[in-house]
Short mmCIF file of C-alpha atoms in Angstrom, two decimals:
data_model
loop_
_atom_site.label_atom_id
_atom_site.label_comp_id
_atom_site.label_asym_id
_atom_site.label_seq_id
_atom_site.Cartn_x
_atom_site.Cartn_y
_atom_site.Cartn_z
CA MET A 1 56.17 49.95 -52.62
CA ASN A 2 58.84 47.53 -51.50
CA SER A 3 61.63 48.75 -53.73
CA THR A 4 60.63 52.32 -54.53
CA PRO A 5 59.83 54.94 -51.89
CA ASN A 6 56.42 56.49 -52.39
CA GLN A 7 55.91 60.20 -52.74
CA THR A 8 53.27 62.37 -51.13
CA ALA A 9 51.07 64.01 -53.76
CA THR A 10 51.54 67.74 -54.23
CA PRO A 11 49.52 70.15 -56.40
CA SER A 12 51.97 69.56 -59.26
CA ASP A 13 52.10 65.79 -58.68
CA THR A 14 48.57 64.49 -58.21
CA LEU A 15 49.02 60.96 -59.54
CA TYR A 16 50.12 58.00 -57.43
CA THR A 17 50.61 54.50 -58.79
CA CYS A 18 51.84 51.21 -57.41
CA HIS A 19 52.15 47.64 -58.68
CA PRO A 20 50.31 45.26 -56.31
CA GLN A 21 51.54 42.19 -58.22
CA GLN A 22 55.09 43.10 -57.07
CA MET A 23 54.12 43.63 -53.42
CA GLU A 24 54.29 41.07 -50.63
CA TRP A 25 51.25 39.93 -48.70
CA LEU A 26 51.42 40.79 -44.98
CA PRO A 27 49.37 39.20 -42.18
CA TRP A 28 46.25 41.24 -41.50
CA ALA A 29 44.24 41.83 -38.31
CA MET A 30 41.81 39.08 -39.32
CA PRO A 31 43.11 35.52 -38.77
CA GLY A 32 43.64 33.74 -42.08
CA ALA A 33 43.89 36.97 -44.07
CA HIS A 34 46.69 39.04 -45.60
CA PHE A 35 46.82 42.53 -47.06
CA LYS A 36 48.69 44.81 -49.41
CA LEU A 37 48.52 48.55 -48.67
CA LEU A 38 47.74 50.46 -51.85
CA GLN A 39 46.94 53.91 -50.41
CA ALA A 40 46.29 55.69 -47.12
CA ASP A 41 45.16 59.26 -46.46
CA ALA A 42 45.81 60.74 -43.01
CA SER A 43 43.46 63.70 -43.55
CA THR A 44 40.36 61.67 -44.52
CA GLY A 45 41.11 58.39 -42.73
CA ARG A 46 40.53 56.51 -45.99
CA PHE A 47 42.75 53.54 -46.93
CA THR A 48 42.79 51.12 -49.84
CA LEU A 49 43.85 47.48 -49.61
CA MET A 50 44.09 44.24 -51.47
CA ILE A 51 42.91 41.53 -49.05
CA LYS A 52 43.50 37.80 -49.48
CA PHE A 53 41.43 35.34 -47.41
CA GLU A 54 42.56 31.75 -46.87
CA ALA A 55 39.98 28.99 -47.22
CA GLY A 56 38.00 28.80 -43.99
CA ALA A 57 38.93 32.30 -42.81
CA ALA A 58 36.39 33.98 -40.55
CA ALA A 59 36.60 37.57 -39.35
CA PRO A 60 35.83 38.49 -35.78
CA ILE A 61 32.57 40.37 -35.32
CA HIS A 62 33.35 43.97 -36.22
CA ARG A 63 31.83 47.38 -36.93
CA HIS A 64 32.73 49.72 -39.76
CA VAL A 65 33.15 53.27 -38.45
CA GLY A 66 33.33 54.44 -42.07
CA ALA A 67 31.74 52.83 -45.12
CA VAL A 68 33.60 50.16 -47.10
CA GLU A 69 33.55 49.47 -50.82
CA GLY A 70 34.80 46.16 -52.13
CA TYR A 71 35.20 44.30 -55.38
CA MET A 72 35.77 40.54 -55.31
CA LEU A 73 38.54 39.58 -57.71
CA GLU A 74 38.71 35.86 -56.87
CA GLY A 75 36.78 33.45 -54.68
CA GLY A 76 34.28 34.93 -52.27
CA PHE A 77 32.73 35.21 -48.82
CA HIS A 78 29.41 35.61 -47.04
CA TYR A 79 28.26 36.97 -43.71
CA ARG A 80 27.95 34.29 -41.04
CA ASP A 81 24.24 35.02 -40.52
CA GLU A 82 23.50 35.20 -44.30
CA PRO A 83 25.15 32.20 -46.01
CA GLU A 84 22.52 32.29 -48.75
CA ARG A 85 23.87 35.69 -49.89
CA PRO A 86 27.42 35.10 -51.20
CA PHE A 87 29.74 37.78 -52.56
CA ASN A 88 31.71 36.04 -55.31
CA ALA A 89 34.25 37.07 -57.95
CA GLY A 90 32.91 39.98 -60.00
CA CYS A 91 30.68 41.27 -57.19
CA TYR A 92 30.86 44.88 -55.95
CA LEU A 93 29.65 45.57 -52.43
CA TYR A 94 29.09 48.65 -50.33
CA GLU A 95 28.84 48.40 -46.55
CA ASN A 96 27.41 51.47 -44.79
CA ASP A 97 29.21 53.01 -41.87
CA GLY A 98 27.91 51.42 -38.70
CA ALA A 99 27.58 47.97 -40.33
CA VAL A 100 28.20 45.14 -37.85
CA HIS A 101 28.86 41.66 -39.21
CA GLN A 102 31.16 38.64 -39.40
CA PRO A 103 32.42 37.66 -42.87
CA VAL A 104 33.34 34.03 -43.55
CA SER A 105 35.29 32.78 -46.59
CA PRO A 106 34.81 28.99 -46.97
CA ASN A 107 36.97 28.72 -50.11
CA GLY A 108 39.21 31.80 -49.85
CA GLY A 109 39.31 34.85 -52.04
CA VAL A 110 40.97 38.11 -53.04
CA MET A 111 39.25 41.48 -52.72
CA PHE A 112 40.06 45.09 -53.59
CA ALA A 113 38.66 47.28 -50.78
CA VAL A 114 38.39 51.00 -50.00
CA PHE A 115 37.79 51.76 -46.31
CA HIS A 116 36.32 55.20 -45.59
CA GLY A 117 37.26 54.95 -41.91
CA PRO A 118 38.39 52.58 -39.17
CA VAL A 119 37.13 49.11 -38.33
CA GLU A 120 36.42 48.15 -34.71
CA GLY A 121 36.59 44.59 -33.39
CA LEU A 122 33.74 43.78 -30.99
CA ASP A 123 33.28 41.23 -28.22
CA GLU A 124 30.07 39.20 -27.80
CA ASN A 125 28.50 42.09 -25.84
CA GLY A 126 29.27 44.69 -28.53
CA ASN A 127 32.19 46.27 -26.65
CA VAL A 128 35.12 47.54 -28.72
CA ILE A 129 38.16 45.31 -28.22
CA GLY A 130 40.36 46.58 -31.06
CA ARG A 131 40.55 49.13 -33.84
CA ILE A 132 42.43 49.26 -37.13
CA ASN A 133 42.69 52.39 -39.26
CA TRP A 134 44.92 53.96 -41.92
CA LYS A 135 47.70 54.51 -39.38
CA TRP A 136 47.70 50.88 -38.21
CA HIS A 137 48.11 49.74 -41.83
CA VAL A 138 50.91 52.21 -42.61
CA GLU A 139 52.82 51.25 -39.45
CA LYS A 140 52.45 47.50 -40.14
CA TRP A 141 53.38 48.01 -43.80
CA ASN A 142 56.49 50.06 -43.03
CA ALA A 143 57.59 47.73 -40.19
CA ALA A 144 57.90 45.03 -42.89
CA GLY A 145 60.56 47.09 -44.70
CA ASN A 146 58.37 49.21 -46.96
CA HIS A 147 58.62 52.99 -47.21
CA TYR A 148 55.08 54.25 -47.59
CA GLN A 149 54.30 57.91 -46.88
CA PRO A 150 50.54 58.53 -46.56
CA THR A 151 48.89 61.48 -48.24
CA GLY A 152 47.25 64.23 -46.19
CA MET A 153 50.05 64.71 -43.69
#
């Protein structure tokens, strides 16, 4: 995505590819984490990322407005309140919409993730203090010099 502009899919062009190994990692909304934007769809709100967690990274408490699917490629994480239930390399996970939790990655990791909607950061009383969605990712990605055009626009 850095060197080649992306195209919006049309009925005659329904295939989109990218090469994540050639893309730069950008700082993500979670401290100690970086992302690569693989795909975003304005009409569905879905977006697909590669996410890299540094050792010791801990997400703020957050809620998934849409479900999330993930596959751990390297390393792993667990939820702060369930350290006995790790998600390590080779693990697929599905988080229902409405899930509220706080992931922690003691040793770091890399994950492929499909978000089916936004993520809301919460304060200690459960109030929304921030929100990231497909648009946030596209704007951050393009501000770094990329030229991504989401589908569904």
